[in-house]
Coordinates of C-alpha atoms in Angstrom, one line a residue:
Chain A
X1 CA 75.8 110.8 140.5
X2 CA 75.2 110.0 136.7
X3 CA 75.1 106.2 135.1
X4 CA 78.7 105.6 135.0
X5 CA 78.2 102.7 132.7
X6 CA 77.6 103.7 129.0
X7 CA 76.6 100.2 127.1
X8 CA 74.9 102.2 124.3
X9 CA 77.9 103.6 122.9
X10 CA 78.6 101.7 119.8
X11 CA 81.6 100.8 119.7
X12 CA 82.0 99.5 115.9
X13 CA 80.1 102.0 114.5
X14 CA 80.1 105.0 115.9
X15 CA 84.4 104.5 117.3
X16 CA 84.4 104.6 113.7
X17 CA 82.7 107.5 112.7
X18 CA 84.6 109.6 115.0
X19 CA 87.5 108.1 113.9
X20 CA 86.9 109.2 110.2
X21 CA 86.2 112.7 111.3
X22 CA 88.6 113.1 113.6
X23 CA 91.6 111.7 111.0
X24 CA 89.8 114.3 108.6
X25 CA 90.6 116.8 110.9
X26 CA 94.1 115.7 111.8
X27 CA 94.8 115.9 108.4
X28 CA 94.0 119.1 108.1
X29 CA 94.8 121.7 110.9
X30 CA 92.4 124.4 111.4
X31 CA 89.3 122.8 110.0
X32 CA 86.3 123.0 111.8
X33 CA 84.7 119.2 111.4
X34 CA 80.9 118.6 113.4
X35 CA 80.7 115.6 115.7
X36 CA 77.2 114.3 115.8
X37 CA 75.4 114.3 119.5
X38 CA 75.8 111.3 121.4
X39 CA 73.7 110.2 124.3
X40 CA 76.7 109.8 127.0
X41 CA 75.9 111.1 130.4
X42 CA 79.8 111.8 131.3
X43 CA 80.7 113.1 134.7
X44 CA 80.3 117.4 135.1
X45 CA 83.0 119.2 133.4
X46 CA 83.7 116.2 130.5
X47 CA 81.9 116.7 127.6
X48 CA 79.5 113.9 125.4
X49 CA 81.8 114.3 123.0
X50 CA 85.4 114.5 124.3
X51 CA 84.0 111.1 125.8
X52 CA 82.9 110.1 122.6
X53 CA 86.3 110.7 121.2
X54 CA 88.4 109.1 124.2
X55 CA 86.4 106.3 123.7
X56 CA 87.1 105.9 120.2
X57 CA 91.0 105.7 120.9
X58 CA 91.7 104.9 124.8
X59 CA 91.8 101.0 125.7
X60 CA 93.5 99.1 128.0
X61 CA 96.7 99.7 125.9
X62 CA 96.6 103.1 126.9
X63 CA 97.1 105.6 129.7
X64 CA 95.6 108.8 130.1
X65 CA 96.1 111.6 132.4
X66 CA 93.4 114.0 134.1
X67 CA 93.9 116.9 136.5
X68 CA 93.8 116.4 140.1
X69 CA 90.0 117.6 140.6
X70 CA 88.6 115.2 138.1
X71 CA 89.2 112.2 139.7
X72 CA 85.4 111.2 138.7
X73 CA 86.5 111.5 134.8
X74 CA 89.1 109.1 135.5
X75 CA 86.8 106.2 136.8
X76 CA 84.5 107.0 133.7
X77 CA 87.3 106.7 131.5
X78 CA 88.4 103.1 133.1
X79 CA 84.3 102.0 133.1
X80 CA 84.3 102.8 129.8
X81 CA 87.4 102.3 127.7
X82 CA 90.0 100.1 130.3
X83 CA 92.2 102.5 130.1
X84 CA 94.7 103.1 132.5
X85 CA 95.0 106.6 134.9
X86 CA 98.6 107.9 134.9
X87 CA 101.1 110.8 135.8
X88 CA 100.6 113.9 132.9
X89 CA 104.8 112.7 132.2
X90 CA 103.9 109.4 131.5
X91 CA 100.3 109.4 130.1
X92 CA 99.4 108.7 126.6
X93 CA 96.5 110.9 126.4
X94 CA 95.8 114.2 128.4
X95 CA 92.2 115.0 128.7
X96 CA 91.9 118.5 130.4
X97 CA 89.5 121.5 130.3
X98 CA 91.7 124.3 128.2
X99 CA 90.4 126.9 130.5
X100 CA 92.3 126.1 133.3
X101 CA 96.0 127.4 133.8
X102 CA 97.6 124.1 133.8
X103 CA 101.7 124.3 134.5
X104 CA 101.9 120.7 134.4
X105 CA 100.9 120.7 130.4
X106 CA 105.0 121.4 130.1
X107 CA 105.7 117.4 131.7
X108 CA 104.1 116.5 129.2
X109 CA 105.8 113.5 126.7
X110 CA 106.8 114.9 123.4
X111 CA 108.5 111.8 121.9
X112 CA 112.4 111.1 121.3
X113 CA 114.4 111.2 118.1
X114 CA 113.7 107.6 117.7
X115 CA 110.3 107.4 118.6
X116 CA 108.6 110.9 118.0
X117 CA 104.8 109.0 118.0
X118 CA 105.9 108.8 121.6
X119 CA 104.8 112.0 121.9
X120 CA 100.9 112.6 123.8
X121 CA 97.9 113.9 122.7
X122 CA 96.3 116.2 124.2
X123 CA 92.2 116.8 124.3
X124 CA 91.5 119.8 125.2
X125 CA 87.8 121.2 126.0
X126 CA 87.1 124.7 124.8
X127 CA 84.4 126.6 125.2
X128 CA 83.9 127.8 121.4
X129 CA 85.4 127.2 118.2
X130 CA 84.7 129.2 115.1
X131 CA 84.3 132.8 113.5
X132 CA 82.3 133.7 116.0
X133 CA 84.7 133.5 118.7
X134 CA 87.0 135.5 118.9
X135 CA 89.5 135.2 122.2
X136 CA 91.6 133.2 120.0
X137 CA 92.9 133.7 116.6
X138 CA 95.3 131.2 115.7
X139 CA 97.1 131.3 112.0
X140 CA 98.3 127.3 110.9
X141 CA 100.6 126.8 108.7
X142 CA 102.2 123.6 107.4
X143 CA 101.4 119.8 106.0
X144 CA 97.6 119.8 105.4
X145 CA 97.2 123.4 105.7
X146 CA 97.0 125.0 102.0
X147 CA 98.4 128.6 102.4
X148 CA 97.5 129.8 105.7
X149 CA 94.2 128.9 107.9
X150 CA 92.8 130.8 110.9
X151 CA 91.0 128.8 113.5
X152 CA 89.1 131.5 116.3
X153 CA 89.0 129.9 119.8
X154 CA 87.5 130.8 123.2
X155 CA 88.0 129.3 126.1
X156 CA 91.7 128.6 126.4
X157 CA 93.6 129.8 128.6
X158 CA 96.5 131.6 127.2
X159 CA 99.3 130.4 129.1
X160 CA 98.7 127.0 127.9
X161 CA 98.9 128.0 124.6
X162 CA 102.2 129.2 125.3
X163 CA 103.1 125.6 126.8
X164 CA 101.8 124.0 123.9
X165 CA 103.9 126.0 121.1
X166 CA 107.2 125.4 123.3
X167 CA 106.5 122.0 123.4
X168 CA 106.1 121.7 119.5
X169 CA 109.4 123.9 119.1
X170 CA 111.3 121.1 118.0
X171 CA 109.7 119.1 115.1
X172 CA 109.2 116.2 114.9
X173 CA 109.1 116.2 119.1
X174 CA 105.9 117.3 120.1
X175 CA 102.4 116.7 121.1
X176 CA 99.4 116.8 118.7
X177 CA 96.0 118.4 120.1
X178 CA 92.6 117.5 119.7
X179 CA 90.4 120.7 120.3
X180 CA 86.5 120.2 120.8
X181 CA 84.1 122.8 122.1
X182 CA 80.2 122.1 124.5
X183 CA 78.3 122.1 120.8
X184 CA 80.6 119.4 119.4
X185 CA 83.0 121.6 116.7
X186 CA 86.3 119.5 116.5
X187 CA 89.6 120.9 115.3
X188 CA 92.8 119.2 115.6
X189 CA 96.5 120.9 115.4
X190 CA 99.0 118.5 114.9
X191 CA 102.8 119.1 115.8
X192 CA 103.8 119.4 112.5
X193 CA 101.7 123.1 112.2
X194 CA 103.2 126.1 112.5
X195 CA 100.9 127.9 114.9
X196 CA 100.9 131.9 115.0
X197 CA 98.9 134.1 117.3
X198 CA 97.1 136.3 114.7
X199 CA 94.4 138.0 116.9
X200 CA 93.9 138.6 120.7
X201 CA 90.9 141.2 121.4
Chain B
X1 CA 74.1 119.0 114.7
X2 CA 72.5 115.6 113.3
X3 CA 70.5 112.9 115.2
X4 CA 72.2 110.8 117.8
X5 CA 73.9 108.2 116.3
X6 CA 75.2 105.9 119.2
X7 CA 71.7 103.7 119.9
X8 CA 72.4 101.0 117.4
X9 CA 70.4 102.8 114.6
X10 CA 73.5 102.1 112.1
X11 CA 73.5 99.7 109.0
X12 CA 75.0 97.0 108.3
X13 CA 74.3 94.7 111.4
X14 CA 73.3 91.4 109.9
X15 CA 75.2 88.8 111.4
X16 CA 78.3 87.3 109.1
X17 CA 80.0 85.6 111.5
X18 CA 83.1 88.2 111.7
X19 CA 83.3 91.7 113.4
X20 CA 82.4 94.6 110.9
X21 CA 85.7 94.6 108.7
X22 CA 87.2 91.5 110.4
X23 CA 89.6 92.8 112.7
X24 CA 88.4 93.4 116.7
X25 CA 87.9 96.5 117.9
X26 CA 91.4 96.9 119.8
X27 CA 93.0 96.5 116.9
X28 CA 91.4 98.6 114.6
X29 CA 92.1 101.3 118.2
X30 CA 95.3 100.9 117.7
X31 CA 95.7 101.2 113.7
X32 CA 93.9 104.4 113.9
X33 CA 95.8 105.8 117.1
X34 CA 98.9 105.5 114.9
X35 CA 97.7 106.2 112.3
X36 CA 96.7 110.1 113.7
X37 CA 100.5 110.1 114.8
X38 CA 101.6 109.7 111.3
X39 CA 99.4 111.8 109.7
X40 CA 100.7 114.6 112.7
X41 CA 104.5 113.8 111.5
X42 CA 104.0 113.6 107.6
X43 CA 106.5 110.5 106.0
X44 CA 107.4 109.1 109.5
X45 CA 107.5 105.5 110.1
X46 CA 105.1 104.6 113.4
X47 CA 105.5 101.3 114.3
X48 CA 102.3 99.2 114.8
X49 CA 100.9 95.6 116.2
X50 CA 100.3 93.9 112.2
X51 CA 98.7 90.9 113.7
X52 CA 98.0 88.2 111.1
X53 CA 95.3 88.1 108.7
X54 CA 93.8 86.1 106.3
X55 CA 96.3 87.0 103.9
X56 CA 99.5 86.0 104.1
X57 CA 102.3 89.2 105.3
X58 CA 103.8 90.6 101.7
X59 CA 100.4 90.3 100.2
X60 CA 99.0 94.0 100.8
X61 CA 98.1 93.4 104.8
X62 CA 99.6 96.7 105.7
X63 CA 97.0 98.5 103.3
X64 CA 94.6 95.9 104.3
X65 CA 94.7 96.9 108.1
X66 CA 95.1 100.1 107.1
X67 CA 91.4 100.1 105.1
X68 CA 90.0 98.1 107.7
X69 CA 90.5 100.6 110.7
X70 CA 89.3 103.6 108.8
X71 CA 86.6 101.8 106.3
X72 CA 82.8 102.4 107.3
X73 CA 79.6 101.5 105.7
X74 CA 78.7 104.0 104.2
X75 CA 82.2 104.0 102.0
X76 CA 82.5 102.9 98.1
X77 CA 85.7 101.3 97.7
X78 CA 88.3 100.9 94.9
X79 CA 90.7 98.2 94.9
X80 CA 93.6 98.2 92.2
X81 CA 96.5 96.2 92.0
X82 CA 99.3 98.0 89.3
X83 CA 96.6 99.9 88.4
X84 CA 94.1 97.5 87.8
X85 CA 91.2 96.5 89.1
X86 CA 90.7 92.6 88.3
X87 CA 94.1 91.7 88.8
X88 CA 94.6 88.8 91.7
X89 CA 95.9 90.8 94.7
X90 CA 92.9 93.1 94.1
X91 CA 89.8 91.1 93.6
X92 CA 91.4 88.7 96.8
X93 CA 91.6 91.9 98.8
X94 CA 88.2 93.6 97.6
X95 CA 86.3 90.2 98.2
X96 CA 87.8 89.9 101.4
X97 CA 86.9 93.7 102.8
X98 CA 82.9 93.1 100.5
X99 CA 82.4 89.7 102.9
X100 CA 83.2 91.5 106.3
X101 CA 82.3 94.9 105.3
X102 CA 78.9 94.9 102.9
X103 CA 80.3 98.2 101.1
X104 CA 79.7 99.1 97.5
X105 CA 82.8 99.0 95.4
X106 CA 83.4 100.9 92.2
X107 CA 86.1 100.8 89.5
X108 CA 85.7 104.5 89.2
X109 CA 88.3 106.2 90.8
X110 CA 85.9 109.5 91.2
X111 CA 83.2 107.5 92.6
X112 CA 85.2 106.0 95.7
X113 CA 85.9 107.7 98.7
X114 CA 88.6 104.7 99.8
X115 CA 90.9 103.4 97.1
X116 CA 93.2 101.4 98.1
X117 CA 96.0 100.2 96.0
X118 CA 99.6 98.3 95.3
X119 CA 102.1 99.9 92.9
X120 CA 100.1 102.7 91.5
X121 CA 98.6 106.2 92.4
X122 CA 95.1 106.3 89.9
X123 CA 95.5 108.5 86.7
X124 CA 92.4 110.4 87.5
X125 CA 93.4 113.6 90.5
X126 CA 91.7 112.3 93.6
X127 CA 90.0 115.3 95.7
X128 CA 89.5 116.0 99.3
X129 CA 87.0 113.5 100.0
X130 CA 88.5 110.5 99.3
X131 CA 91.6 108.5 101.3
X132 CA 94.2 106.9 99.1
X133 CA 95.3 103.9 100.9
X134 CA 99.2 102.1 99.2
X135 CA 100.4 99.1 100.3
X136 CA 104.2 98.8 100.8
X137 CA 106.5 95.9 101.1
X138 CA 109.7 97.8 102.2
X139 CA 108.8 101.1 104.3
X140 CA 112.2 102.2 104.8
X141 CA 114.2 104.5 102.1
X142 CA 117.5 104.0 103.8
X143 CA 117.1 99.9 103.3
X144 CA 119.7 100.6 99.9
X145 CA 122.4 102.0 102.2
X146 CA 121.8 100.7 106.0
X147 CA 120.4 97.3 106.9
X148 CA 120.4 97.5 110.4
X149 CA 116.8 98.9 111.6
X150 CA 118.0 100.7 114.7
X151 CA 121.1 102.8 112.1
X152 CA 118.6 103.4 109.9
X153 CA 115.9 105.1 112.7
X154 CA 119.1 107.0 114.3
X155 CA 119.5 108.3 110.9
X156 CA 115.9 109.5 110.5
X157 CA 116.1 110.8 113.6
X158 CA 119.4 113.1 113.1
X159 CA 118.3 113.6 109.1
X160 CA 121.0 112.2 107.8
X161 CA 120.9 111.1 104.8
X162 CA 124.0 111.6 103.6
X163 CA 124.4 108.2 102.4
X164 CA 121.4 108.5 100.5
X165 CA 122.9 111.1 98.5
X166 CA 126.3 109.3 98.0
X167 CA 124.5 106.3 96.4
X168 CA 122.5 108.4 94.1
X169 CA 125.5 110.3 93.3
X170 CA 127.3 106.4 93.0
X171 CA 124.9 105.5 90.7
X172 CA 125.1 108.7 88.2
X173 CA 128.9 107.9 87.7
X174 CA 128.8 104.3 87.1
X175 CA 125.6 104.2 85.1
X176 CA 124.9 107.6 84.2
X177 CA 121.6 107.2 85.4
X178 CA 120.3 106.7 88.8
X179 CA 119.2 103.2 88.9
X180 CA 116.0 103.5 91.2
X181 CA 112.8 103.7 89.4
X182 CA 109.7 102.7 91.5
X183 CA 110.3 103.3 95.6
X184 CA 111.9 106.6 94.4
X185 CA 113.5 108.3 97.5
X186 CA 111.6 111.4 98.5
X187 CA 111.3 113.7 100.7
X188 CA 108.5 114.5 103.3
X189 CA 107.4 117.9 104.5
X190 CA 111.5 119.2 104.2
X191 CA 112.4 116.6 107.1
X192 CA 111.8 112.6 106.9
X193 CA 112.8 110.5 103.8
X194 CA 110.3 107.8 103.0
X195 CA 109.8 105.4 100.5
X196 CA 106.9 106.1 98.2
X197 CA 105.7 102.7 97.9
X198 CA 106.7 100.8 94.8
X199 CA 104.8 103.5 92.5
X200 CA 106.6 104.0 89.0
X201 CA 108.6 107.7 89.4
X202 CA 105.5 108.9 87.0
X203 CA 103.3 109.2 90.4
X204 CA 105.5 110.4 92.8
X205 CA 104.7 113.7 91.8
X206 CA 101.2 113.3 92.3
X207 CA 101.8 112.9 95.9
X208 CA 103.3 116.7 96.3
X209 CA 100.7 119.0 97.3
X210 CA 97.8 116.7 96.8
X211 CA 94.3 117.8 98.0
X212 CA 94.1 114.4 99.3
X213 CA 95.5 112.4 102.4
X214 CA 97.5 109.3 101.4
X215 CA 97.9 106.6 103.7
X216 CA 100.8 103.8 103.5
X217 CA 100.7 100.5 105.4
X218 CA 103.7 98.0 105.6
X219 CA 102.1 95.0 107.4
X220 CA 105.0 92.5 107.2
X221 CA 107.4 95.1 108.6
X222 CA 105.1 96.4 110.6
X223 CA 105.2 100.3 109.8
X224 CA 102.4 102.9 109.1
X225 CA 103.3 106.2 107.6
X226 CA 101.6 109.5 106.1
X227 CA 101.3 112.2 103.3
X228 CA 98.6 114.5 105.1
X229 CA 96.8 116.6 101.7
X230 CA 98.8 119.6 100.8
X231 CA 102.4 118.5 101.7
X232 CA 105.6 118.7 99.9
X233 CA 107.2 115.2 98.6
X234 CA 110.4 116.1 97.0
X235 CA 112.1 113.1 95.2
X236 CA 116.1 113.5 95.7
X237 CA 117.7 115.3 93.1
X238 CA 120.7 117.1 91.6
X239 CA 120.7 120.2 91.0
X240 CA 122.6 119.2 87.9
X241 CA 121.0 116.2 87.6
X242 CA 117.5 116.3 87.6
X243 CA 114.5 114.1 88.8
X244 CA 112.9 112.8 85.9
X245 CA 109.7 110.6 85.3
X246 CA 109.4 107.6 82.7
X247 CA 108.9 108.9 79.1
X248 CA 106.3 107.4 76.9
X249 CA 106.8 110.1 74.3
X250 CA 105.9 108.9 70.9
X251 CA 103.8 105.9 72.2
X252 CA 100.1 105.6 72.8
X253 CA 97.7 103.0 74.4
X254 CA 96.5 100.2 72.2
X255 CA 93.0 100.4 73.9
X256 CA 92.1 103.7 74.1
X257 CA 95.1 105.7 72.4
X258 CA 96.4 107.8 75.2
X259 CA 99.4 109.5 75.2
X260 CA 99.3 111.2 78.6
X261 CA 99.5 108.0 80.7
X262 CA 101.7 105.9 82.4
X263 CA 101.9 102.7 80.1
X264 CA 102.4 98.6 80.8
X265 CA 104.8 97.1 77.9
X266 CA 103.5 94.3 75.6
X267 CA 105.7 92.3 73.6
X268 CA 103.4 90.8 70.5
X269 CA 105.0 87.6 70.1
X270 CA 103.4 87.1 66.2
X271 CA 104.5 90.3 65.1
X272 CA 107.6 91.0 67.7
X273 CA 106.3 94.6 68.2
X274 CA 105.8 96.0 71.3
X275 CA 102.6 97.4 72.4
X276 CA 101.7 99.9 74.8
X277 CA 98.4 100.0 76.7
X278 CA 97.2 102.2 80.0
X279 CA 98.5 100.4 83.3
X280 CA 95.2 102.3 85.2
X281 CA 92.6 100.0 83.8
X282 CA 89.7 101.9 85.1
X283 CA 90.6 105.0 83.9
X284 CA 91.5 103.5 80.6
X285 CA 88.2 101.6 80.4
X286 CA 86.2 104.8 81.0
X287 CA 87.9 106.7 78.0
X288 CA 87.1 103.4 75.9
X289 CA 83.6 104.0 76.9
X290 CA 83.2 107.8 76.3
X291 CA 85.1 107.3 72.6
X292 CA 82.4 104.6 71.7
X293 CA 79.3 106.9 73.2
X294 CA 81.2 109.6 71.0
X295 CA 80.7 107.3 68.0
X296 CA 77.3 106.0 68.0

């Protein structure tokens, strides 16, 4: 099994880094934004870069859930960050490879009324994002999005897809999603996007 | 993709007896956690932890924290206070973020990529690239009509800001006017009503459809809130009564002579006049420049 601790992660620097690009691409849905390569030697299935970014927000403040199957992501995630292993209905953060059909994705917390930021975030690992995948086609519209942009995606499975847009059917309840693919493309979709299927070849 | 970046091959390590922009890391965590959940619901108030700082609470720590968690150095900063860059609040704050931070600052607004700032939104159109970070005192809109903090988030949550209207409509028949002119009421994105900051009516529309993502930090009352880039900001209005901004028609900056800028009143006490002159100092200082280059 791999080095499960990662002290060369910097967590000033680089937490912020990813921080900036991934608030970039928060802020506007649909844009592809680059994560630079990190040396992380995360558990199989996890990504150097979904680690990356779960280490630049998970802490002991917060819970995040994995899928039964990837218990060894969960006791990289509490090495690494302190954070806490929960139920998908009660965790904070849901880390979870978009490829698998995942049912549970519908437990998920979308916030109340009061406290819509209640609401989790999802990271999802795909295995492509951009032009030159084309499973996907997804049309955003809304805050951050001038006019209409299309994202292409491979690698999720459509069924969750279905989950997540019936999640976000009630604005401002929802969940916000962090997309990365295996070469380090990052897109995010916030809830407040209207998301339409545009292509499916 | 570029080189890794994680083995400590970044700048700015030199010891200064602080962590890099002051606050610990799990802070800074959990400013930027919520501050993705307000830039996913645009004008939405998230609350967040607003330890204590340096500077006392009412004194711009909301933007403070704000520029702290998302500051890196690599970034130029701009710090203006009413539009100005040498006013108290902003040198304090600027000196404050130079000693624990190392970045370069600017008083060009084009040349920053993080301006943060109290009271005004810069003269010059900001661009994709660059983070405009306001510090509020009082986040909440609905503060006018409600003062209980759990009415006022029911009413955010149900949209109903009915009594919103009613005291704008109040105001109209007993002054003729409606008596709000910075913190106008606006609206986010068609859903959540948020208080703009104390910005003169003159910016709000600057907000609306912005290329650029505006950030808003209320560190005494401990809220963080969001205009991502290309979002609609509606201030209230009538349709027979019409949003308007501050007219300066007729009047020009005694510095530079500008006519298309939102002006401070000065009251000459040897002559009695009053003078005008730009409240964006930078922007006003740069014309000053450019007209003297143009006369040499």
């Amino acid at each position: 099994m791999s080095s499960v601790l990662e002290p060369c992660f910097d967590r000033v620097f680089t937490s912020q880094r990813l921080f900036r690009l991934l608030l970039d691409a928060m802020a506007r849905p649909g844009k592809i934004v680059p994560l630079p390569a990190l040396d992380l030697d995360p558990p199989q299935g996890l990504t150097c870069f979904m680690a990356g970014l779960a280490f630049t927000l998970l802490d002991r403040e917060t819970s995040f859930a994995v899928l039964p199957g990837c218990e060894p992501w969960s006791r990289y995630l509490l090495l690494n960050s302190g954070s806490r292993a929960a139920a998908v209905s009660e965790a904070e953060f849901i880390i979870v490879d978009g490829q698998a059909d995942l049912p549970s994705l519908l437990d998920v917390r979308r916030g109340d009324l009061l406290f819509p930021d209640r609401g989790a975030t999802l990271m999802i690992m795909l295995s492509g994002i951009g032009a030159e995948y084309g499973d996907i086609g997804l049309a955003l519209q809304g805050p951050g999005v001038f006019g209409v942009r299309t994202v292409h995606l491979s690698g999720l499975c459509p069924a969750n897809l279905e989950r997540v847009i019936d999640l976000n059917r009630e604005f401002p309840l929802g969940v916000d999603l962090i997309l990365s693919d295996s070469r380090g493309a990052l897109v995010c979709i916030p809830r407040s996007s209207t998301i339409i299927r545009e292509v499916c070849r | 993709m570029s080189a890794t970046v994680n083995s400590a091959a970044t700048p700015a390590r030199q010891p200064r007896g602080y962590n890099f922009a002051f606050l610990d890391e799990n802070t800074k965590r959990e400013i930027r956690r919520k501050l993705l959940k307000a830039v996913a619901i645009p004008g939405y108030q998230v609350p967040f932890a607003s330890p204590e700082l340096p500077i006392a609470r009412g004194w711009g720590t909301g933007g403070l924290q704000i520029t702290m968690a998302i500051i890196g150095p690599e970034d130029v900063l701009k710090v203006i206070d009413q539009g100005c860059d040498g006013s108290v609040n902003a040198v304090n704050i600027r000196n404050l973020l130079v000693k624990t931070t190392g970045v370069d600052t600017t008083f060009d607004t084009t040349a920053a990529s993080i301006v943060q700032t109290r009271h005004r939104v810069p003269e010059e159109p900001m661009r994709a690239d660059q983070i405009l970070v306001l510090q509020v005192p009082i986040p909440e809109p609905l503060r006018y009509v409600e003062a209980s903090e759990a009415k006022t988030r029911e009413m955010h949550g149900e949209m109903d800001y009915s009594r919103m209207w009613v005291y704008l409509y109040e105001n109209i028949v007993q002054y003729g006017e409606i008596s709000i002119g910075a913190r106008y009421p606006s609206l986010v994105n068609r859903r959540y009503l948020m208080d703009p900051s104390p910005i003169p009516r003159w910016d709000v529309p600057k907000l609306s459809m912005s290329p650029t993502l505006h950030l808003f930090g209320a560190g005494r009352e401990k809220r963080i809130y969001a205009v991502p880039p290309h979002t609609l900001v509606e201030p209230l209005e009538f349709e027979d009564f019409r949003f308007r901004v501050e007219e300066f028609s007729g009047r020009s900056c005694l510095r530079c002579g500008a006519t298309d800028t939102y002006m401070n009143e000065l009251f000459d006490r040897v002559s009695g006049q009053k003078l005008y002159a730009c409240s964006d100092s930078g922007y006003c200082d740069k014309r000053r420049a450019a007209q003297e280059r143009r006369a040499d």
